[in-house]
XYZ file of C-alpha atoms in Angstrom:
229
model
C 0.000 0.000 0.000
C 1.253 3.478 -0.868
C 1.730 5.684 2.210
C 3.352 8.788 0.718
C 3.202 10.696 -2.558
C 6.047 13.191 -3.027
C 5.444 15.576 -5.922
C 7.561 18.208 -7.566
C 6.085 21.718 -7.558
C 6.517 23.807 -10.738
C 5.268 21.962 -13.811
C 3.999 18.993 -11.791
C 1.449 20.301 -9.310
C 1.623 24.015 -10.072
C 1.172 25.895 -13.341
C 3.543 28.817 -12.980
C 3.438 29.474 -16.725
C 7.013 28.209 -17.251
C 8.295 31.316 -15.481
C 10.991 29.351 -13.660
C 12.440 28.390 -17.070
C 12.311 31.999 -18.197
C 13.836 33.375 -15.000
C 16.626 30.786 -14.982
C 17.495 31.329 -18.644
C 17.329 35.115 -18.456
C 19.371 35.401 -15.258
C 22.136 33.247 -16.730
C 22.053 35.075 -20.071
C 22.624 38.329 -18.197
C 26.070 36.970 -17.229
C 26.984 37.109 -20.921
C 26.641 33.456 -21.903
C 24.129 31.736 -24.145
C 21.666 29.193 -22.746
C 20.530 26.481 -25.137
C 17.143 24.829 -24.733
C 18.882 21.455 -24.443
C 21.112 22.600 -21.568
C 18.194 24.317 -19.853
C 16.167 21.102 -19.928
C 19.143 19.165 -18.593
C 19.218 21.265 -15.427
C 15.517 21.846 -14.831
C 14.360 20.397 -11.528
C 17.834 20.687 -10.013
C 18.825 22.931 -7.119
C 18.991 26.378 -8.657
C 22.505 27.423 -7.624
C 23.798 24.148 -9.037
C 21.763 24.706 -12.205
C 23.099 28.248 -12.579
C 26.691 27.084 -12.076
C 26.427 24.416 -14.744
C 24.536 26.572 -17.226
C 27.237 29.247 -16.985
C 29.931 26.623 -17.510
C 28.074 25.043 -20.430
C 27.777 28.495 -21.977
C 31.540 28.969 -21.788
C 31.601 31.245 -18.762
C 33.539 31.103 -15.499
C 31.202 30.247 -12.610
C 32.956 31.617 -9.535
C 31.036 31.774 -6.250
C 30.470 35.531 -6.425
C 28.934 35.343 -9.900
C 26.763 32.339 -8.998
C 25.439 34.077 -5.892
C 24.680 37.260 -7.832
C 22.988 35.285 -10.609
C 20.905 33.353 -8.098
C 19.760 36.610 -6.534
C 18.831 37.875 -9.984
C 17.012 34.612 -10.777
C 14.974 34.971 -7.610
C 14.238 38.631 -8.345
C 13.070 37.857 -11.889
C 10.995 34.863 -10.805
C 9.138 36.749 -8.110
C 8.433 39.616 -10.525
C 7.054 37.151 -13.068
C 4.872 35.542 -10.393
C 3.596 38.942 -9.300
C 2.597 39.771 -12.879
C 1.113 36.347 -13.627
C 0.291 34.445 -10.415
C 0.759 30.663 -10.383
C -2.247 28.352 -10.107
C -2.813 24.684 -9.344
C -2.679 22.454 -12.395
C -6.042 20.961 -13.409
C -7.223 18.158 -11.150
C -4.343 18.411 -8.671
C -6.369 19.604 -5.693
C -9.050 16.994 -6.339
C -6.384 14.295 -6.595
C -4.773 15.398 -3.340
C -8.136 15.341 -1.591
C -8.807 11.800 -2.822
C -5.381 10.635 -1.692
C -5.809 12.170 1.753
C -9.161 10.402 2.160
C -7.296 7.146 1.471
C -4.855 7.946 4.269
C -1.987 8.734 1.893
C 0.351 11.518 2.947
C 1.316 14.277 0.524
C 4.662 16.037 0.312
C 6.089 18.534 -2.137
C 9.753 18.639 -3.111
C 11.352 21.398 -5.139
C 14.587 22.683 -6.578
C 13.622 26.096 -5.190
C 15.073 27.488 -1.975
C 12.711 27.817 0.972
C 12.183 31.562 0.512
C 11.031 31.178 -3.100
C 8.906 28.103 -2.347
C 7.203 29.895 0.551
C 6.149 32.766 -1.697
C 4.798 30.347 -4.286
C 2.837 28.326 -1.713
C 1.467 31.487 -0.113
C 0.186 32.640 -3.507
C -1.719 29.367 -3.792
C -2.866 29.253 -0.173
C -1.323 25.790 0.275
C -0.333 25.062 3.874
C 1.441 22.297 5.749
C 0.241 20.691 8.945
C -2.575 18.741 10.513
C -5.808 19.258 8.605
C -4.023 21.163 5.833
C -3.466 20.196 2.203
C 0.167 19.140 2.650
C 2.008 16.990 5.149
C 5.497 18.221 4.275
C 7.443 20.501 1.945
C 11.145 19.957 1.303
C 13.294 22.489 -0.533
C 16.680 21.946 -2.146
C 18.533 24.201 0.291
C 17.437 22.013 3.217
C 19.300 18.869 2.132
C 22.895 17.944 1.292
C 22.217 17.960 -2.466
C 19.237 18.556 -4.726
C 18.028 16.349 -7.539
C 19.032 13.914 -8.926
C 20.215 13.048 -5.410
C 17.539 11.185 -3.414
C 17.748 13.325 -0.309
C 14.621 15.457 -0.702
C 12.474 12.356 -1.114
C 14.087 10.668 1.870
C 13.674 13.858 3.907
C 9.965 13.890 3.010
C 9.774 10.293 4.270
C 11.486 11.308 7.489
C 9.122 14.232 8.043
C 6.022 12.103 7.424
C 7.183 9.025 9.329
C 7.231 6.735 6.295
C 10.041 4.165 6.454
C 9.550 1.821 3.497
C 10.612 3.163 0.074
C 8.350 0.562 -1.530
C 5.392 2.512 -0.128
C 6.416 5.830 -1.717
C 5.694 7.416 -5.081
C 7.641 10.406 -6.387
C 6.122 12.320 -9.305
C 7.681 14.975 -11.490
C 7.865 16.497 -14.952
C 11.650 16.529 -15.482
C 14.436 14.028 -16.027
C 15.974 15.038 -12.710
C 12.680 14.181 -10.986
C 12.749 10.663 -12.411
C 16.422 10.167 -11.595
C 15.907 11.329 -8.016
C 13.048 8.845 -7.613
C 15.164 6.026 -9.010
C 18.059 6.957 -6.741
C 15.703 7.051 -3.750
C 14.388 3.557 -4.521
C 10.768 4.720 -4.784
C 8.261 4.394 -7.615
C 9.125 6.952 -10.299
C 6.154 8.640 -11.981
C 6.681 11.055 -14.843
C 3.955 13.562 -15.703
C 3.373 15.387 -18.982
C 2.337 18.745 -17.550
C 5.799 20.269 -17.942
C 7.985 20.951 -20.975
C 8.967 17.360 -21.758
C 6.977 14.934 -23.862
C 6.311 11.249 -23.321
C 9.273 10.084 -25.397
C 11.617 12.415 -23.519
C 10.613 10.956 -20.157
C 10.267 7.358 -21.287
C 13.962 7.242 -22.214
C 14.815 7.379 -18.498
C 14.096 4.884 -15.711
C 10.468 5.124 -14.619
C 7.494 3.082 -13.442
C 4.805 4.932 -15.354
C 4.230 8.119 -17.357
C 0.900 9.837 -16.637
C -0.822 12.786 -18.265
C -0.744 14.545 -14.917
C -0.906 14.262 -11.120
C -4.677 14.149 -11.499
C -4.281 10.496 -12.573
C -2.360 9.429 -9.468
C -5.407 8.165 -7.499
C -6.330 5.797 -10.338
C -2.741 4.642 -10.716
C -2.462 3.933 -6.986
C -5.795 2.071 -7.042
C -4.398 -0.069 -9.854
C -1.310 -0.833 -7.750
C -3.517 -1.850 -4.835
C -5.493 -4.247 -7.027
C -2.310 -5.831 -8.370
C -0.957 -6.229 -4.832
């Protein structure tokens, strides 16, 4: 039986209009390097300072700590301005799916490559809260663990926070390659969703258990697992 569903935020549970892509690309371009779509996709879902460092390097720049910190600050500034102009919303069917899962006794966590300060603003915009009787049981951000995706630590931290001990009872869902790799590294069921930038073929080329149209299909998928068990 599944006890915990750990979902990515932007592109998986939240429609933030691809503003994180835009903010990441634009902040790195302001350092004077080019950002290809291929390299941007490679680092989506990762911890943002790590993503910035590697995108600068891939663009031929020198990613010293001072530049990375300044670029991260600019990324955060751009992202929050984009969110203010075009507020994020829940993706279709996500809230209904979460409600169904909670009624089944399944805990819900969010994991994200954002830092806590950015994630908090995003969650406040949506009115999503953590705690007893609230929508979420836990939220884990990339700056709260030793390494972000594709490392497994955010998923394992979500298990720790929710008291779930068996990786076989956990599903991790996300819209990026790094989401799938983190799930595989954590030893949990890896669910790819098609609500982000990547298509089915893009996700299917990496280790996964299933590719769904969106988080809205998770209750049915989990019911199918229960029947098979």
